[in-house]
XYZ file of C-alpha atoms in Angstrom:
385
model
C 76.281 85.476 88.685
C 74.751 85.718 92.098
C 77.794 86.252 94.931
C 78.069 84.006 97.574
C 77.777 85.015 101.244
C 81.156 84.573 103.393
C 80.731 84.001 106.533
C 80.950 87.522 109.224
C 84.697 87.512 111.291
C 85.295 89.844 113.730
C 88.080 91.862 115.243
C 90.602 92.705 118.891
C 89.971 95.389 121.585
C 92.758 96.265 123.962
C 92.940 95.513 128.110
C 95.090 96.036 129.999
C 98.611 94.530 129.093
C 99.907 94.758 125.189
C 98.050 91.830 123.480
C 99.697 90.036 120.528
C 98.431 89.277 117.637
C 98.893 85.129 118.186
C 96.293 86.655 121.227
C 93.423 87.152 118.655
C 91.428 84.569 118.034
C 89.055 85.020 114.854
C 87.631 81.941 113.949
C 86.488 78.759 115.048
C 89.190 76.743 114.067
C 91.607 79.203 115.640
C 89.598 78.857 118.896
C 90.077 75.186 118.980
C 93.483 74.933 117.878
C 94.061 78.023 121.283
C 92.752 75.769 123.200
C 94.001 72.374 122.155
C 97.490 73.934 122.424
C 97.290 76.307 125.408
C 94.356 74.775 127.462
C 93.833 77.986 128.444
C 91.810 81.139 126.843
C 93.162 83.590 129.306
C 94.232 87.166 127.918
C 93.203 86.057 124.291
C 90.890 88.371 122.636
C 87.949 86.243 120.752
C 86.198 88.524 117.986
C 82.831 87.436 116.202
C 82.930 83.465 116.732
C 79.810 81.713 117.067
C 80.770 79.658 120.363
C 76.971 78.380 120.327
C 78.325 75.135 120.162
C 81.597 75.221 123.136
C 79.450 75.751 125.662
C 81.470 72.719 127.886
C 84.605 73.738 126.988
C 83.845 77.744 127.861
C 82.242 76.625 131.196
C 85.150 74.868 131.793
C 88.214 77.104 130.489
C 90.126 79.407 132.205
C 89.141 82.599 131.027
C 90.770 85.762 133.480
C 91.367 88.890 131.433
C 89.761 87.352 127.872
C 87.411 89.461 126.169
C 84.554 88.124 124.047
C 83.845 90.656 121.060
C 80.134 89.682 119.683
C 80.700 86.083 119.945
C 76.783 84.149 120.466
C 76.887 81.758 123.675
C 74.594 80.535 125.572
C 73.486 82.495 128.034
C 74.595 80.754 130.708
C 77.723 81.311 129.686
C 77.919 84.242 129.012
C 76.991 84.826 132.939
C 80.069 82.171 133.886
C 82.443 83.941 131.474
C 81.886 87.507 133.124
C 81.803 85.580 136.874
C 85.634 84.066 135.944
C 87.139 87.733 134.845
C 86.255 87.695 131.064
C 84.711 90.842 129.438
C 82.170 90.409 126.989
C 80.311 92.524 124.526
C 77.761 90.760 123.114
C 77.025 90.712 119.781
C 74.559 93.740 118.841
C 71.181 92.443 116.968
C 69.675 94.326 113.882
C 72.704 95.750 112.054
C 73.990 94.895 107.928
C 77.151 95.014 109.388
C 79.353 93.124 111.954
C 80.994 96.052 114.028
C 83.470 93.007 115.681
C 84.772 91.759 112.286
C 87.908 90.681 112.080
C 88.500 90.451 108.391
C 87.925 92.281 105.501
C 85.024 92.370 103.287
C 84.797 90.077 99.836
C 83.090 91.459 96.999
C 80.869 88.542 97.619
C 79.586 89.386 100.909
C 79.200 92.979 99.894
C 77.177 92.379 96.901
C 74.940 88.935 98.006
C 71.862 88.903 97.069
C 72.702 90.703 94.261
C 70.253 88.879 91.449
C 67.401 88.964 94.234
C 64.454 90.636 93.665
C 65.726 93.967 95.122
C 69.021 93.769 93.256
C 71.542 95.884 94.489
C 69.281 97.885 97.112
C 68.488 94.256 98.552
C 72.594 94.079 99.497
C 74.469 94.153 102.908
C 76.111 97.248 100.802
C 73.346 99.117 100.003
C 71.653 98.441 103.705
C 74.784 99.638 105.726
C 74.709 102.565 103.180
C 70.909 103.138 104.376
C 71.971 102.515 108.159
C 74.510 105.155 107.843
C 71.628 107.526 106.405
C 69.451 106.990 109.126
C 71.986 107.318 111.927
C 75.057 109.780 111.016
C 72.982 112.800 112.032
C 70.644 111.836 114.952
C 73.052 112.477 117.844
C 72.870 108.865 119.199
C 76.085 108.090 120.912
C 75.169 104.113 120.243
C 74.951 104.624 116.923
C 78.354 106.221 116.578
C 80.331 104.263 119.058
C 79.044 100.961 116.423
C 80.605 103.094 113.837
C 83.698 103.961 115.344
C 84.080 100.102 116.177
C 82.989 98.888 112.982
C 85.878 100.917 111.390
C 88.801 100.435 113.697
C 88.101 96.708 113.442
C 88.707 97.488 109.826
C 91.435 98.508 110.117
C 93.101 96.255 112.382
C 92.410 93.414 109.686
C 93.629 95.586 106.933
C 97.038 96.052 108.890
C 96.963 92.028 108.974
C 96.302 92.002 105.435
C 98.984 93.921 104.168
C 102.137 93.363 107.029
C 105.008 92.991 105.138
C 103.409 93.789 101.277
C 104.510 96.615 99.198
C 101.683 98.735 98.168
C 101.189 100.883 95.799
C 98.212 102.836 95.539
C 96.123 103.937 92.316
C 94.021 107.256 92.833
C 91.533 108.460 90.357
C 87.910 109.539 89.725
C 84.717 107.749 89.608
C 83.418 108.862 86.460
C 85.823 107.312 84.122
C 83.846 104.596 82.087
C 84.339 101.021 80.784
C 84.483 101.154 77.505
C 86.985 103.623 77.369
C 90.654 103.817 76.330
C 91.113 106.007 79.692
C 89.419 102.840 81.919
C 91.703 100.528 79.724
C 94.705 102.341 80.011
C 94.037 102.163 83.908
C 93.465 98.190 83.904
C 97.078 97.927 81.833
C 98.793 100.193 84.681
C 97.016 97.673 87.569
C 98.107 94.883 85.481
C 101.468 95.792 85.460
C 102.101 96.584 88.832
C 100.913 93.660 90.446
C 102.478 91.499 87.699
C 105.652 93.467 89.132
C 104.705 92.183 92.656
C 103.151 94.693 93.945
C 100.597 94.657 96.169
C 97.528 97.177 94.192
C 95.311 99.383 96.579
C 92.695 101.594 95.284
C 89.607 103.521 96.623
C 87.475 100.745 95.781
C 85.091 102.124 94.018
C 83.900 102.690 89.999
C 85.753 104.061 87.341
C 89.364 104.428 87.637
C 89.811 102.727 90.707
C 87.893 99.853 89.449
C 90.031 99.298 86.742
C 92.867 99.296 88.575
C 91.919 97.011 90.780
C 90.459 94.712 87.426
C 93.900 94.881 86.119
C 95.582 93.219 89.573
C 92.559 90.605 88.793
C 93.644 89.689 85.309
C 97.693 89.868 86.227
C 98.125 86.098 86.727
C 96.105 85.360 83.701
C 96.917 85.495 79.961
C 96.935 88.767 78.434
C 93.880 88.187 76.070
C 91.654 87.522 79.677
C 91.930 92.061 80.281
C 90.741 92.404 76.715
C 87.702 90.331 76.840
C 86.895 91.534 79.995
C 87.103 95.281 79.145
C 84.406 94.102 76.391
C 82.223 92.398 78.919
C 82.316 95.705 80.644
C 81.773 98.505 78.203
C 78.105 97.086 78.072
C 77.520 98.465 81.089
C 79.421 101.395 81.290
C 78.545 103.518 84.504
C 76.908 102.420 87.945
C 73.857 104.834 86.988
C 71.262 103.963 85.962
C 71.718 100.812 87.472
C 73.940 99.409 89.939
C 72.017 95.960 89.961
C 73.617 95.323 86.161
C 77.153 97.328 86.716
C 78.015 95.060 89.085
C 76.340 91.608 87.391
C 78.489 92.164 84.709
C 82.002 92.687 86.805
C 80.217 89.055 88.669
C 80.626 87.741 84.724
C 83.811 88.666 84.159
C 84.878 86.865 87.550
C 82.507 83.909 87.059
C 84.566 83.047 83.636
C 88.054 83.677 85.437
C 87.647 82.811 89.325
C 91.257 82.338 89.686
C 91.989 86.113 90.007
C 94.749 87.819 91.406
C 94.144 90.018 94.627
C 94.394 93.465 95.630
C 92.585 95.798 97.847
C 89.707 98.473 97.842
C 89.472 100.618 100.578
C 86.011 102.535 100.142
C 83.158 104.172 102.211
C 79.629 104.429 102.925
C 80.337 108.179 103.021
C 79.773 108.464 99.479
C 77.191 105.732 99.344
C 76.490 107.008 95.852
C 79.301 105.142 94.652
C 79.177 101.232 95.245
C 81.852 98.912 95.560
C 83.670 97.464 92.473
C 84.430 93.356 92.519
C 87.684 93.041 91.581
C 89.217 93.549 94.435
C 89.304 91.164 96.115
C 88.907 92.851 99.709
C 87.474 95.588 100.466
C 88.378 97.351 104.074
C 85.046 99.373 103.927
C 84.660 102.407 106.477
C 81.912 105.009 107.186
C 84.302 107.767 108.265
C 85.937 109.047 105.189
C 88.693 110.763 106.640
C 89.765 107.586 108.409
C 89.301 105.888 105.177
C 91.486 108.546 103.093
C 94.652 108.928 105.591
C 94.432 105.395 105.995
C 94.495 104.433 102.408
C 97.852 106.484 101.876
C 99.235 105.454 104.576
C 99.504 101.930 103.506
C 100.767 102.979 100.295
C 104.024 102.800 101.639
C 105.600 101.881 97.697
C 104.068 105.083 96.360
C 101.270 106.372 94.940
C 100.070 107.158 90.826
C 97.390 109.868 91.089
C 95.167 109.281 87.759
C 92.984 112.122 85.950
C 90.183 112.521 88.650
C 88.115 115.218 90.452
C 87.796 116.637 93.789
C 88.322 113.518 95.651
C 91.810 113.409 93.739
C 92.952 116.301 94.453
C 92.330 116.295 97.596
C 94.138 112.998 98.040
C 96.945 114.326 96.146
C 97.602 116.894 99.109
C 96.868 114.277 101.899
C 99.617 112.436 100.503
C 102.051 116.032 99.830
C 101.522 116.822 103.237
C 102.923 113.981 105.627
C 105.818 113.723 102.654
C 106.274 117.538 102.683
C 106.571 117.340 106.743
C 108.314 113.711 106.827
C 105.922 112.784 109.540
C 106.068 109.014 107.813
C 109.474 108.909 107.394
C 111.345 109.087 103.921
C 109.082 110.661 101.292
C 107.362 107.913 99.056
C 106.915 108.610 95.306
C 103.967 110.442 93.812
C 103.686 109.925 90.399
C 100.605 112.013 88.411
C 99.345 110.947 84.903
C 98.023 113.015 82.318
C 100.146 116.593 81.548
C 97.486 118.501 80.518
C 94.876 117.311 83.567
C 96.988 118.266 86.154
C 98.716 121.480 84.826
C 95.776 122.764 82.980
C 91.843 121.494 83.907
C 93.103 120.996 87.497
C 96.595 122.683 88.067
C 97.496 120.471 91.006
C 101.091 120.019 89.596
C 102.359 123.635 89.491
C 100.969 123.370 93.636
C 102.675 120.591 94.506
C 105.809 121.112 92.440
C 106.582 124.409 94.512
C 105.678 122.563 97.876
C 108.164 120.350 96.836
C 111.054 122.495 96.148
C 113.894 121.987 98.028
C 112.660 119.464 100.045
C 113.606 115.404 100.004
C 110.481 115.209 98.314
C 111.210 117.129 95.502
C 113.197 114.272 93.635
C 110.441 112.134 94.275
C 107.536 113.656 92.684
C 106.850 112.976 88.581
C 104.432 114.018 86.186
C 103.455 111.801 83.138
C 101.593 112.271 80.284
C 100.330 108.522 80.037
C 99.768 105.409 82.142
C 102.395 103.338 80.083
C 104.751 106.010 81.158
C 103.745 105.757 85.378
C 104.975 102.634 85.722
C 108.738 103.220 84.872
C 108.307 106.830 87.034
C 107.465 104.384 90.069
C 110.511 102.461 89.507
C 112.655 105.020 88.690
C 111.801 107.216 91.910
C 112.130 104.133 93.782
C 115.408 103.783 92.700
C 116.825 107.275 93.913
């Protein structure tokens, strides 16, 4: 299945006076409907709208203390718009990515141009990935101030996304492949939580997190849809050697079942080795991985299950110990690791963070499992303390 391309949004910038969020102005429709309402565009933030075609109504609007955040105009406009008090940063030629977006990435717009002829390396994924390459180490302050923009305009529109949801997030490694009962296992436990109206947030990436995030997918659908899509899968089991036909076949899966449930990926071009995964169903996509990784667990604010993974797991595991072990978040949330013998043996991260946790608030809110089936009912019964 070849993805569709959704259309580039944008995101705010702060001046001057606190600007609320009715303020923001992301698409067109939103622009008219301002307008129309308010007659007025003054202290509104507009982020990433084509206004090619509003030139009468700019030149005519008042505009004092708006700011314009990559939006095309017409030149002339643009000149009128900075005369009346408006800032306006215009939108920056050249780049895979919108730094000004104000929404989230789809799986779609991440992997069009997937069935091209360069397959996956032909991608607005794999071309921000090869933007970051060329750019993260040459010392041009342009280069990082796009990046910098790029990802707190993520995650303003992630913080849209999720006001109000309870999320749960769903670590685990990359390596774990379709086709196993470890990847299945990990589709049941997304399936599950989002079925218990949750709101499922993973790293966004392969293995582990991607079933996760393919068992929030299947949760609205009958139970036999996770089964025959685990055996789509398996025949592809691992984004190497080929990313082009790992993804195509997660595109199957949601070609046959388009009516999908959602959850969220947040990933990075950090480890641009690792692409994307489709099922969730958006992706707040960052090239600085620390912002991505405190910003992930943050937002976890139901708890988080920490599944068998690697460095990038345990590492998370700690992020998450810390701010509980300090309260610097408030009340500890629950952490809830699966698989005894993984965490107390081949990576003794348990015997760590038990002792951290002694005495502390925390302590009654940490669990170890020896099985997804059994994570599930840990959540709930932490949460219940």
């Amino acid at each position: 299945m070849q993805p569709t391309s959704a259309t580039p949004s944008s995101v705010p910038a702060p001046r001057g006076a606190a600007v609320t969020p009715d303020r923001e102005i992301e698409t067109l429709a939103e622009f008219d409907a301002v307008l129309a309402a308010r007659g007025t565009l003054a202290g509104h933030r507009v982020q990433a709208v084509d206004l090619t075609r509003r030139t009468d109504q700019l030149l005519a609007a008042d505009v004092a203390d708006a700011v314009f955040l990559g939006c095309p105009m017409d030149p002339a406009v643009d000149a009128r718009l900075r005369a009346a008090g408006a800032l306006v940063f215009p939108p920056v030629r050249g780049l895979p990515f919108d730094p000004y977006r104000g929404h989230l990435y789809t799986p779609a717009e991440l992997f069009d141009g997937l069935s091209g002829p360069d397959g996956y390396e032909g991608t607005p994924d794999a071309r921000a990935y090869a933007w970051f390459q060329r750019t993260k180490a040459d010392g041009d302050v342009f280069a990082s101030m796009l990046r910098a923009v790029h990802d707190d305009s993520v995650s303003d529109a992630l913080d849209e996304l999720l006001a109000g949801a309870s999320v749960v997030g769903v670590m685990g490694g990359h390596a774990m492949a379709r086709g196993t009962e470890e990847y299945a296992g990990a589709a049941r436990l997304g399936r599950t939580l989002a079925r218990a109206g949750l709101t499922v947030a993973t790293g966004g990436g392969p293995g582990a997190m991607e079933a996760a995030n393919l068992g929030a997918y299947a949760a609205p659908l009958a139970d036999d849809v996770l089964d025959e899509s685990l055996r789509i899968l398996a025949k592809h089991p691992s984004f190497t050697p080929s990313v082009t036909d790992w993804a195509a076949a997660a595109f199957e899966v949601r070609s046959r079942r388009p009516e999908g449930g959602a959850s969220v990926g947040i990933p990075t071009w950090f480890y641009g080795h690792e692409p994307p995964n489709a099922f969730a169903t958006h992706h707040a996509k960052y090239f600085a991985n620390a912002t991505r990784e405190d910003g992930l667990l943050a937002r976890s604010n139901t708890g988080v299950i920490f599944l068998p993974g690697a460095a990038g797991t345990v590492q998370e595991i700690f992020d998450n110990a810390t701010p509980n072990y300090y309260e610097s978040r408030g009340e500890p949330t629950p952490m809830v690791l699966v698989d005894r013998e993984h965490w107390t043996e081949t990576l003794p991260a348990w015997p760590l963070l038990r002792a951290l946790a002694r005495g502390r608030s925390m302590e009654s809110r940490i669990a170890l499992v020896d099985s997804v089936e059994e994570a599930g009912e840990a959540l709930e019964r932490i949460r219940a303390i």
